[in-house]
Short mmCIF file of C-alpha atoms in Angstrom, two decimals:
data_model
loop_
_atom_site.label_atom_id
_atom_site.label_comp_id
_atom_site.label_asym_id
_atom_site.label_seq_id
_atom_site.Cartn_x
_atom_site.Cartn_y
_atom_site.Cartn_z
CA UNK A 116 217.97 -139.36 -137.44
CA UNK A 117 219.98 -142.00 -136.99
CA UNK A 118 223.59 -142.01 -135.68
CA UNK A 119 225.86 -142.55 -138.59
CA UNK A 120 224.08 -139.54 -140.36
CA UNK A 121 224.68 -137.10 -137.29
CA UNK A 122 228.46 -138.14 -136.86
CA UNK A 123 228.97 -137.38 -140.48
CA UNK A 124 227.46 -134.41 -140.07
CA UNK A 125 229.70 -133.43 -137.06
CA UNK A 126 232.83 -134.67 -138.94
CA UNK A 127 231.92 -132.36 -142.29
CA UNK A 128 231.20 -129.33 -139.86
CA UNK A 129 233.99 -129.57 -138.53
CA UNK A 130 236.43 -129.37 -141.47
CA UNK A 131 234.09 -127.01 -143.21
CA UNK A 132 233.85 -124.46 -140.12
CA UNK A 133 237.09 -122.98 -140.19
CA UNK A 134 238.99 -120.46 -138.48
CA UNK A 135 236.25 -117.72 -137.21
CA UNK A 136 233.15 -119.47 -138.96
CA UNK A 137 232.47 -121.96 -135.78
CA UNK A 138 233.41 -119.93 -133.44
CA UNK A 139 233.31 -116.13 -133.73
CA UNK A 140 234.57 -113.29 -132.16
CA UNK A 141 231.44 -111.33 -129.82
CA UNK A 142 231.76 -108.24 -132.01
CA UNK A 143 231.31 -110.81 -135.87
CA UNK A 144 228.78 -113.10 -136.83
CA UNK A 145 228.02 -115.81 -139.24
CA UNK A 146 225.29 -117.72 -140.62
CA UNK A 147 225.92 -120.64 -141.97
CA UNK A 148 224.03 -123.68 -143.88
CA UNK A 149 225.72 -126.99 -143.44
CA UNK A 150 224.08 -129.49 -146.36
CA UNK A 151 225.05 -133.12 -146.52
CA UNK A 152 223.83 -135.93 -148.53
CA UNK A 153 224.63 -138.91 -148.12
CA UNK A 154 224.63 -141.84 -150.22
CA UNK A 155 224.35 -145.35 -148.57
CA UNK A 156 224.09 -148.39 -150.35
CA UNK A 157 222.84 -146.52 -153.23
CA UNK A 158 220.10 -144.64 -150.80
CA UNK A 159 220.11 -141.46 -150.80
CA UNK A 160 219.96 -139.54 -147.30
CA UNK A 161 220.53 -135.38 -146.81
CA UNK A 162 220.35 -133.54 -143.71
CA UNK A 163 221.12 -129.40 -143.35
CA UNK A 164 222.09 -127.69 -140.08
CA UNK A 165 221.72 -124.44 -139.34
CA UNK A 166 224.52 -122.66 -137.27
CA UNK A 167 223.94 -118.76 -136.25
CA UNK A 168 228.46 -118.38 -134.19
CA UNK A 169 228.55 -121.42 -134.30
CA UNK A 170 225.74 -123.04 -132.45
CA UNK A 171 222.91 -125.09 -133.92
CA UNK A 172 219.80 -123.48 -134.64
CA UNK A 173 218.14 -125.34 -136.69
CA UNK A 174 217.50 -129.58 -138.92
CA UNK A 175 216.39 -130.93 -141.47
CA UNK A 176 216.35 -134.46 -142.33
CA UNK A 177 215.13 -137.16 -145.13
CA UNK A 178 213.40 -138.80 -142.42
CA UNK A 179 211.37 -136.57 -140.93
CA UNK A 180 210.85 -133.91 -144.24
CA UNK A 181 210.67 -131.36 -141.83
CA UNK A 182 213.15 -128.30 -140.30
CA UNK A 183 212.61 -128.33 -136.91
CA UNK A 184 214.55 -126.20 -133.79
CA UNK A 185 217.13 -127.28 -130.98
CA UNK A 186 215.66 -127.27 -128.02
CA UNK A 187 216.55 -123.01 -126.58
CA UNK A 188 215.32 -122.41 -130.09
CA UNK A 189 211.77 -123.85 -129.65
CA UNK A 190 209.45 -120.71 -128.91
CA UNK A 191 211.27 -117.97 -131.47
CA UNK A 192 209.89 -118.43 -134.44
CA UNK A 193 206.61 -119.42 -135.71
CA UNK A 194 204.33 -122.21 -137.62
CA UNK A 195 204.73 -119.96 -141.26
CA UNK A 196 208.75 -119.66 -140.60
CA UNK A 197 208.95 -123.12 -140.48
CA UNK A 198 206.60 -124.47 -143.06
CA UNK A 199 208.48 -122.67 -145.43
CA UNK A 200 211.79 -123.92 -144.44
CA UNK A 201 210.26 -127.13 -144.57
CA UNK A 202 209.53 -126.85 -148.30
CA UNK A 203 212.84 -125.04 -148.68
CA UNK A 204 214.16 -128.10 -147.96
CA UNK A 205 212.74 -130.61 -150.33
CA UNK A 206 213.73 -128.61 -152.98
CA UNK A 207 217.36 -129.32 -151.73
CA UNK A 208 216.43 -132.99 -151.23
CA UNK A 209 215.71 -133.49 -154.94
CA UNK A 210 218.87 -131.75 -156.48
CA UNK A 211 221.29 -133.16 -153.40
CA UNK A 212 220.80 -136.95 -154.16
CA UNK A 213 220.70 -136.46 -158.16
CA UNK A 214 224.02 -134.29 -158.31
CA UNK A 215 225.60 -137.06 -155.86
CA UNK A 216 224.69 -139.28 -157.99
CA UNK A 217 226.33 -137.43 -161.31
CA UNK A 218 229.69 -136.58 -159.29
CA UNK A 219 230.47 -140.53 -158.07
CA UNK A 220 229.48 -141.82 -161.04
CA UNK A 221 231.89 -139.31 -163.18
CA UNK A 222 234.85 -140.47 -160.69
CA UNK A 223 236.91 -143.25 -162.69
CA UNK A 224 238.14 -146.05 -160.58
CA UNK A 225 235.89 -145.95 -158.04
CA UNK A 226 234.71 -148.83 -157.01
CA UNK A 227 232.72 -147.60 -153.50
CA UNK A 228 228.81 -147.61 -153.43
CA UNK A 229 229.05 -145.03 -150.27
CA UNK A 230 229.57 -141.95 -150.99
CA UNK A 231 229.20 -137.92 -149.32
CA UNK A 232 228.58 -134.67 -150.70
CA UNK A 233 229.05 -132.12 -148.85
CA UNK A 234 228.38 -128.39 -148.50
CA UNK A 235 228.60 -125.01 -146.65
CA UNK A 236 226.56 -121.98 -147.72
CA UNK A 237 225.90 -118.31 -145.58
CA UNK A 238 227.34 -115.52 -144.85
CA UNK A 239 229.37 -113.36 -142.36
CA UNK A 240 229.06 -110.16 -140.71
CA UNK A 241 232.49 -108.59 -139.72
CA UNK A 242 233.18 -106.22 -137.15
CA UNK A 243 233.40 -103.24 -138.97
CA UNK A 244 230.12 -103.79 -140.64
CA UNK A 245 231.56 -106.08 -143.91
CA UNK A 246 229.64 -108.61 -145.54
CA UNK A 247 230.88 -111.62 -146.98
CA UNK A 248 229.35 -114.94 -148.93
CA UNK A 249 230.92 -118.25 -147.68
CA UNK A 250 231.09 -121.12 -150.39
CA UNK A 251 232.63 -124.30 -149.89
CA UNK A 252 231.18 -128.23 -151.88
CA UNK A 253 233.73 -131.86 -150.71
CA UNK A 254 232.70 -134.35 -152.47
CA UNK A 255 233.89 -137.79 -150.18
CA UNK A 256 235.90 -135.36 -147.64
CA UNK A 257 237.73 -133.64 -150.84
CA UNK A 258 237.38 -130.42 -150.97
CA UNK A 259 235.91 -129.61 -154.63
CA UNK A 260 237.47 -126.59 -156.86
CA UNK A 261 233.96 -126.27 -158.65
CA UNK A 262 231.33 -125.04 -156.78
CA UNK A 263 227.50 -126.79 -157.70
CA UNK A 264 225.05 -126.23 -155.24
CA UNK A 265 221.96 -123.89 -155.83
CA UNK A 266 221.73 -120.45 -154.12
CA UNK A 267 219.14 -121.26 -151.20
CA UNK A 268 215.95 -119.33 -150.87
CA UNK A 269 215.40 -116.94 -147.87
CA UNK A 270 211.86 -115.90 -146.40
CA UNK A 271 211.65 -112.30 -146.80
CA UNK A 272 214.98 -111.47 -147.13
CA UNK A 273 218.70 -112.73 -147.93
CA UNK A 274 221.27 -114.16 -146.02
CA UNK A 275 222.82 -111.37 -143.87
CA UNK A 276 219.04 -109.32 -143.70
CA UNK A 277 218.49 -112.91 -141.56
CA UNK A 278 221.74 -113.38 -139.55
CA UNK A 279 220.73 -109.80 -138.01
CA UNK A 280 217.12 -111.54 -137.05
CA UNK A 281 218.58 -114.41 -135.98
CA UNK A 282 220.66 -112.36 -133.39
CA UNK A 283 217.59 -110.09 -132.36
CA UNK A 284 216.03 -113.54 -131.91
CA UNK A 285 218.44 -114.91 -129.65
CA UNK A 286 217.22 -117.21 -126.42
CA UNK A 287 216.94 -115.04 -123.38
CA UNK A 288 217.45 -117.84 -121.44
CA UNK A 289 220.91 -118.18 -119.15
CA UNK A 290 222.29 -121.61 -117.82
CA UNK A 291 224.42 -121.26 -115.04
CA UNK A 292 227.99 -123.09 -116.37
CA UNK A 293 229.14 -126.02 -113.69
CA UNK A 294 232.87 -126.24 -113.32
CA UNK A 295 235.32 -129.04 -112.47
CA UNK A 296 238.80 -128.09 -112.08
CA UNK A 297 240.84 -131.83 -112.71
CA UNK A 298 244.71 -131.89 -113.06
CA UNK A 299 246.71 -134.46 -114.88
CA UNK A 300 250.28 -135.10 -114.92
CA UNK A 301 252.54 -134.23 -116.95
CA UNK A 302 256.09 -136.15 -118.51
CA UNK A 303 258.57 -133.18 -119.35
CA UNK A 304 260.05 -131.48 -116.45
CA UNK A 305 257.82 -133.00 -113.88
CA UNK A 306 254.18 -130.90 -114.37
CA UNK A 307 251.10 -131.29 -113.94
CA UNK A 308 248.31 -129.90 -115.98
CA UNK A 309 245.40 -128.36 -114.18
CA UNK A 310 242.24 -128.09 -116.53
CA UNK A 311 238.90 -126.18 -115.74
CA UNK A 312 236.30 -126.87 -117.39
CA UNK A 313 232.42 -125.26 -117.64
CA UNK A 314 229.68 -126.64 -119.58
CA UNK A 315 226.29 -126.74 -120.11
CA UNK A 316 226.28 -122.94 -119.99
CA UNK A 317 224.42 -120.22 -122.33
CA UNK A 318 224.75 -118.06 -124.04
CA UNK A 319 227.94 -118.72 -125.46
CA UNK A 320 229.83 -115.74 -124.12
CA UNK A 321 232.20 -116.43 -121.18
CA UNK A 322 235.51 -115.09 -119.20
CA UNK A 323 237.68 -118.17 -117.77
CA UNK A 324 240.72 -117.44 -116.62
CA UNK A 325 243.67 -118.79 -113.92
CA UNK A 326 244.30 -117.20 -111.00
CA UNK A 327 247.56 -117.82 -108.59
CA UNK A 328 247.40 -116.43 -104.59
CA UNK A 329 244.23 -113.91 -106.35
CA UNK A 330 246.64 -112.74 -109.63
CA UNK A 331 245.68 -113.55 -113.05
CA UNK A 332 248.13 -115.86 -113.89
CA UNK A 333 248.57 -115.67 -117.87
CA UNK A 334 250.95 -118.82 -119.77
CA UNK A 335 251.25 -119.22 -123.42
CA UNK A 336 249.84 -121.81 -123.59
CA UNK A 337 246.49 -121.37 -121.83
CA UNK A 338 243.30 -119.98 -124.08
CA UNK A 339 239.71 -120.96 -123.35
CA UNK A 340 238.43 -123.27 -125.87
CA UNK A 341 234.36 -123.16 -126.56
CA UNK A 342 232.21 -125.65 -128.31
CA UNK A 343 229.20 -126.26 -128.96
CA UNK A 344 226.88 -128.83 -127.71
CA UNK A 345 224.17 -130.42 -128.99
CA UNK A 346 221.25 -129.21 -127.12
CA UNK A 347 222.64 -125.48 -128.13
CA UNK A 348 224.39 -124.87 -124.64
CA UNK A 349 228.38 -124.79 -124.74
CA UNK A 350 231.55 -126.30 -123.25
CA UNK A 351 234.46 -124.56 -122.24
CA UNK A 352 237.88 -125.72 -120.88
CA UNK A 353 241.39 -123.64 -119.89
CA UNK A 354 244.25 -125.74 -119.03
CA UNK A 355 248.32 -124.28 -117.31
CA UNK A 356 250.71 -126.43 -116.80
CA UNK A 357 251.85 -125.61 -112.88
CA UNK A 358 254.72 -126.89 -110.50
CA UNK A 359 252.53 -129.98 -108.73
CA UNK A 360 253.76 -128.35 -105.17
CA UNK A 361 251.74 -125.10 -106.03
CA UNK A 362 248.91 -126.85 -107.15
CA UNK A 363 246.54 -125.36 -104.06
CA UNK A 364 247.81 -121.96 -105.10
CA UNK A 365 245.48 -121.91 -108.23
CA UNK A 366 242.05 -121.04 -108.71
CA UNK A 367 240.01 -121.03 -111.78
CA UNK A 368 238.31 -117.46 -112.15
CA UNK A 369 234.74 -117.91 -113.93
CA UNK A 370 232.57 -115.29 -115.33
CA UNK A 371 229.27 -115.74 -117.09
CA UNK A 372 225.95 -113.76 -117.34
CA UNK A 373 223.71 -116.45 -115.54
CA UNK A 374 226.05 -115.36 -112.07
CA UNK A 375 225.52 -112.21 -110.40
CA UNK A 376 229.18 -112.49 -108.53
CA UNK A 377 232.04 -114.19 -110.38
CA UNK A 378 232.68 -117.77 -109.23
CA UNK A 379 235.74 -118.88 -108.45
CA UNK A 380 237.00 -122.93 -108.38
CA UNK A 381 239.73 -125.00 -106.79
CA UNK A 382 241.15 -129.05 -106.88
CA UNK A 383 238.54 -130.84 -105.38
CA UNK A 384 239.05 -134.75 -104.27
CA UNK A 385 236.55 -136.86 -104.66
CA UNK A 386 235.83 -139.84 -102.97
CA UNK A 387 234.91 -143.76 -105.00
CA UNK A 388 231.64 -145.35 -105.34
CA UNK A 389 232.19 -148.69 -105.11
CA UNK A 390 229.96 -151.48 -106.39
CA UNK A 391 229.59 -155.48 -106.69
CA UNK A 392 228.50 -157.78 -108.82
CA UNK A 393 228.29 -161.47 -109.19
CA UNK A 394 228.15 -163.34 -112.12
CA UNK A 395 228.48 -166.91 -112.35
CA UNK A 396 230.17 -168.26 -115.12
CA UNK A 397 229.02 -172.12 -113.76
CA UNK A 398 227.70 -174.73 -111.27
CA UNK A 399 231.57 -174.27 -109.56
CA UNK A 400 232.83 -171.15 -110.21
CA UNK A 401 232.11 -167.01 -110.34
CA UNK A 402 232.93 -164.04 -110.65
CA UNK A 403 233.15 -161.26 -108.20
CA UNK A 404 233.48 -158.00 -109.90
CA UNK A 405 233.88 -154.24 -107.06
CA UNK A 406 233.56 -151.97 -110.27
CA UNK A 407 234.98 -148.07 -108.21
CA UNK A 408 233.55 -144.76 -109.88
CA UNK A 409 233.92 -141.02 -109.99
CA UNK A 410 237.17 -140.87 -108.03
CA UNK A 411 238.96 -137.88 -107.94
CA UNK A 412 242.20 -137.58 -108.05
CA UNK A 413 243.81 -140.79 -109.99
CA UNK A 414 245.95 -142.46 -107.48
CA UNK A 415 243.56 -145.76 -105.42
CA UNK A 416 244.48 -148.38 -103.86
CA UNK A 417 242.06 -151.44 -104.15
CA UNK A 418 242.28 -155.26 -102.68
CA UNK A 419 239.74 -157.90 -102.31
CA UNK A 420 239.69 -159.33 -99.11
CA UNK A 421 238.98 -162.93 -97.57
CA UNK A 422 237.92 -163.06 -93.62
CA UNK A 423 239.81 -159.73 -93.27
CA UNK A 424 242.85 -161.14 -95.01
CA UNK A 425 244.48 -159.30 -98.15
CA UNK A 426 243.54 -161.99 -101.24
CA UNK A 427 245.01 -161.69 -104.67
CA UNK A 428 244.48 -165.45 -105.44
CA UNK A 429 242.73 -165.05 -108.59
CA UNK A 430 242.55 -161.90 -109.15
CA UNK A 431 242.37 -159.70 -112.20
CA UNK A 432 242.99 -155.76 -111.97
CA UNK A 433 241.27 -153.14 -115.15
CA UNK A 434 242.78 -149.93 -116.26
CA UNK A 435 242.18 -146.77 -114.67
CA UNK A 436 239.90 -144.89 -117.37
CA UNK A 437 239.59 -140.80 -117.30
CA UNK A 438 235.97 -138.95 -117.05
CA UNK A 439 234.79 -136.74 -119.61
CA UNK A 440 234.09 -135.15 -116.41
CA UNK A 441 237.53 -135.03 -115.14
CA UNK A 442 237.09 -137.65 -112.60
CA UNK A 443 238.36 -141.53 -112.80
CA UNK A 444 237.02 -145.00 -113.07
CA UNK A 445 238.42 -148.63 -112.59
CA UNK A 446 237.55 -151.74 -111.22
CA UNK A 447 239.32 -155.52 -109.60
CA UNK A 448 237.49 -158.79 -109.76
CA UNK A 449 238.15 -162.80 -108.45
CA UNK A 450 237.11 -166.20 -109.47
CA UNK A 451 235.72 -167.41 -106.29
CA UNK A 452 234.10 -170.96 -105.74
CA UNK A 453 230.46 -169.64 -105.33
CA UNK A 454 230.10 -171.11 -101.50
CA UNK A 455 232.52 -169.43 -100.52
CA UNK A 456 230.54 -165.87 -101.84
CA UNK A 457 229.99 -164.72 -98.17
CA UNK A 458 233.36 -164.43 -97.48
CA UNK A 459 234.71 -161.94 -99.74
CA UNK A 460 235.12 -158.27 -99.53
CA UNK A 461 236.15 -155.30 -102.19
CA UNK A 462 238.40 -152.86 -100.16
CA UNK A 463 239.13 -149.55 -101.12
CA UNK A 464 241.55 -146.97 -99.90
CA UNK A 465 242.06 -143.46 -101.25
CA UNK A 466 242.44 -139.99 -100.05
CA UNK A 467 239.04 -138.52 -100.88
CA UNK A 468 237.59 -141.22 -98.36
CA UNK A 469 237.53 -140.56 -94.52
CA UNK A 470 237.74 -144.23 -93.81
CA UNK A 471 237.79 -147.56 -96.30
CA UNK A 472 235.30 -148.83 -98.47
CA UNK A 473 234.35 -152.56 -97.35
CA UNK A 474 232.00 -153.62 -100.14
CA UNK A 475 230.28 -157.19 -100.67
CA UNK A 476 228.30 -158.92 -102.60
CA UNK A 477 224.17 -158.52 -102.08
CA UNK A 478 222.63 -161.52 -101.19
CA UNK A 479 221.48 -164.09 -103.45
CA UNK A 480 220.43 -167.55 -104.53
CA UNK A 481 223.33 -169.55 -106.43
CA UNK A 482 221.80 -172.52 -108.25
CA UNK A 483 224.76 -175.26 -108.02
CA UNK A 484 225.21 -178.87 -107.66
CA UNK A 485 226.55 -179.01 -104.53
CA UNK A 486 223.15 -177.19 -103.02
CA UNK A 487 220.63 -178.08 -105.30
CA UNK A 488 220.64 -181.87 -105.31
CA UNK A 489 219.74 -182.25 -101.53
CA UNK A 490 217.40 -179.55 -102.18
CA UNK A 491 215.75 -181.94 -105.05
CA UNK A 492 216.16 -184.90 -102.36
CA UNK A 493 213.96 -183.04 -99.84
CA UNK A 494 211.87 -181.52 -102.25
CA UNK A 495 210.97 -185.03 -104.01
CA UNK A 496 210.63 -186.53 -100.32
CA UNK A 497 208.07 -184.17 -98.87
CA UNK A 498 206.10 -184.66 -102.43
CA UNK A 499 206.17 -188.43 -101.63
CA UNK A 500 204.54 -188.03 -98.12
CA UNK A 501 202.04 -185.92 -98.92
CA UNK A 502 200.58 -188.17 -101.83
CA UNK A 503 200.77 -190.74 -99.30
CA UNK A 504 199.31 -188.94 -96.33
CA UNK A 505 196.45 -187.34 -98.68
CA UNK A 506 196.14 -191.50 -100.30
CA UNK A 507 195.85 -192.93 -96.57
CA UNK A 508 192.97 -190.44 -95.60
CA UNK A 509 190.78 -191.21 -99.37
CA UNK A 510 191.43 -194.79 -98.23
CA UNK A 511 190.18 -194.80 -94.59
CA UNK A 512 187.33 -192.86 -95.62
CA UNK A 513 186.61 -195.06 -98.00
CA UNK A 514 186.53 -197.93 -95.92
CA UNK A 515 184.23 -196.65 -93.21
CA UNK A 516 181.64 -196.12 -95.61
CA UNK A 517 181.64 -199.79 -96.65
CA UNK A 518 181.89 -200.75 -93.15
CA UNK A 519 178.84 -198.96 -92.34
CA UNK A 520 177.45 -200.46 -95.33
CA UNK A 521 177.87 -204.03 -94.66
CA UNK A 522 176.68 -203.99 -90.59
CA UNK A 523 173.61 -202.60 -92.30
CA UNK A 524 172.76 -205.26 -94.50
CA UNK A 525 173.77 -208.05 -92.30
CA UNK A 526 171.27 -206.56 -89.66
CA UNK A 527 168.58 -206.77 -92.40
CA UNK A 528 169.45 -210.25 -92.86
CA UNK A 529 169.50 -211.33 -89.46
CA UNK A 530 165.10 -212.72 -88.92
CA UNK A 531 166.11 -212.01 -84.85
CA UNK A 532 167.60 -209.09 -85.68
CA UNK A 533 165.83 -205.96 -82.61
CA UNK A 534 166.31 -203.47 -85.64
CA UNK A 535 164.42 -205.82 -88.15
CA UNK A 536 161.12 -206.38 -85.66
CA UNK A 537 161.73 -202.57 -85.58
CA UNK A 538 161.57 -201.82 -88.38
CA UNK A 539 158.59 -204.71 -89.11
CA UNK A 540 156.20 -203.45 -86.69
CA UNK A 541 156.72 -200.46 -84.87
CA UNK A 542 153.72 -199.41 -83.02
CA UNK A 543 152.55 -203.50 -82.08
CA UNK A 544 152.19 -204.75 -78.58
CA UNK A 545 153.71 -207.47 -77.32
CA UNK A 546 152.02 -209.63 -75.01
CA UNK A 547 152.01 -208.48 -72.01
CA UNK A 548 153.50 -205.43 -72.49
CA UNK A 549 152.22 -201.92 -72.61
CA UNK A 550 152.62 -199.69 -75.30
CA UNK A 551 155.69 -197.10 -75.26
CA UNK A 552 155.08 -193.65 -74.00
CA UNK A 553 156.39 -190.58 -73.27
CA UNK A 554 155.02 -189.86 -69.68
CA UNK A 555 158.54 -188.59 -67.75
CA UNK A 556 158.58 -190.95 -64.31
CA UNK A 557 157.39 -193.88 -66.18
CA UNK A 558 160.23 -195.47 -67.24
CA UNK A 559 161.96 -194.50 -63.74
CA UNK A 560 159.70 -197.36 -62.27
CA UNK A 561 160.97 -200.67 -61.64
CA UNK A 562 157.78 -202.65 -61.86
CA UNK A 563 155.00 -202.39 -64.62
CA UNK A 564 151.31 -202.46 -64.09
CA UNK A 565 149.56 -205.60 -63.79
CA UNK A 566 146.34 -205.87 -65.92
CA UNK A 567 144.51 -206.31 -63.06
CA UNK A 568 146.10 -202.83 -61.47
CA UNK A 569 145.00 -201.58 -65.31
CA UNK A 570 141.57 -202.36 -64.53
CA UNK A 571 141.50 -201.09 -61.11
CA UNK A 572 142.26 -197.85 -62.16
CA UNK A 573 139.60 -197.83 -64.87
CA UNK A 574 136.41 -198.28 -62.90
CA UNK A 575 135.78 -195.42 -60.66
CA UNK A 576 136.39 -193.54 -63.93
CA UNK A 577 133.28 -195.64 -65.13
CA UNK A 578 131.29 -194.97 -61.98
CA UNK A 579 131.95 -191.46 -62.29
CA UNK A 580 130.78 -190.55 -65.96
CA UNK A 581 127.51 -192.91 -64.08
CA UNK A 582 126.90 -190.26 -61.37
CA UNK A 583 126.81 -187.96 -63.90
#
């Protein structure tokens, strides 16, 4: 379901659910069906939300075409029930857009193509047992004198019977309220408004009161306002006006079924958190922004420090904004030279802090002309040197290989080259020189044996062979 449809649905609920219809006392109960038809640029949309004692329990929309429960009612009813409710709503979906088109055409001098048709029907059971039927219709936010919507169908019963069934099926889940006490200045008579907020609790019944020195403090303008949340839980709010000098005497006293004991809450001082972010505007300009959030009370001192000294030049301050939980947020920014970012700190003082906050921006490399150009030059020089060294190595290797080939070619072309003769006649003996041998010690002798000595050595060998 789109956000626009939900906003219109809530506006319609605020229009129709008046008096006790939306927030009935515990002694009386109501079951209301809110139908909303939207004609947006000629395209119809349909929504229904069911409320039990002001709490949304189920919803249907024309996008999903299904009746679905809200979270707290997920397991309270079976599939047969939701199948019947989905089929029932499809009939309403066909009826409402057609009726909306007829009403929009019948309106004179109406040039707008966007229209809404809102209807509420249901019943109320009073404390004394009286049964009251509820029917209200509106076109484009204006109440209609005549009711046009058809009666809603019910599975095995009527509105009052289902009201009683729903009351018996109420989820037994209990959600403990989260409570916060805040204060706000009041212009009249220099008073302060103390507000007690309890949120996220279930069931709806809750008791909240102000107590001064332990005694119940009643004030004519102090009343508990209870409203439902979209998830089925509730919020409560209770405010009083007091003398600010006596605010420490007051307590918010809360009783709820989710807690076995009553809860007392006082005005608490909450220190802020701060975070500095960097926003580069251009190469010569950077914006530092310090976000200060979740502090209470409102009074706070924020500033920028440069080299440990207060610095107000080119400083911008935001408004102090109140959060939904009563705390506050603000911001402070400064326009600086990006090369001087490390010199600045965000300085925060608040009564909720034991010591002041001093926060600097996270370290980041900022690409500016002043530091980018030298880096680019260094990278270019290193790259060129690397290429030159690589070329030198390649050329050196090629030169060595070429030199070696030239030496071999010169040796082969020289007829007196020992290398050439050795390759041609590797085993041929020269005249007067014995062949080479590998006998150890022969190479170390200074004189080579003569031919005569050789003959003398051969003779004993021959004689020995004859004698044998």
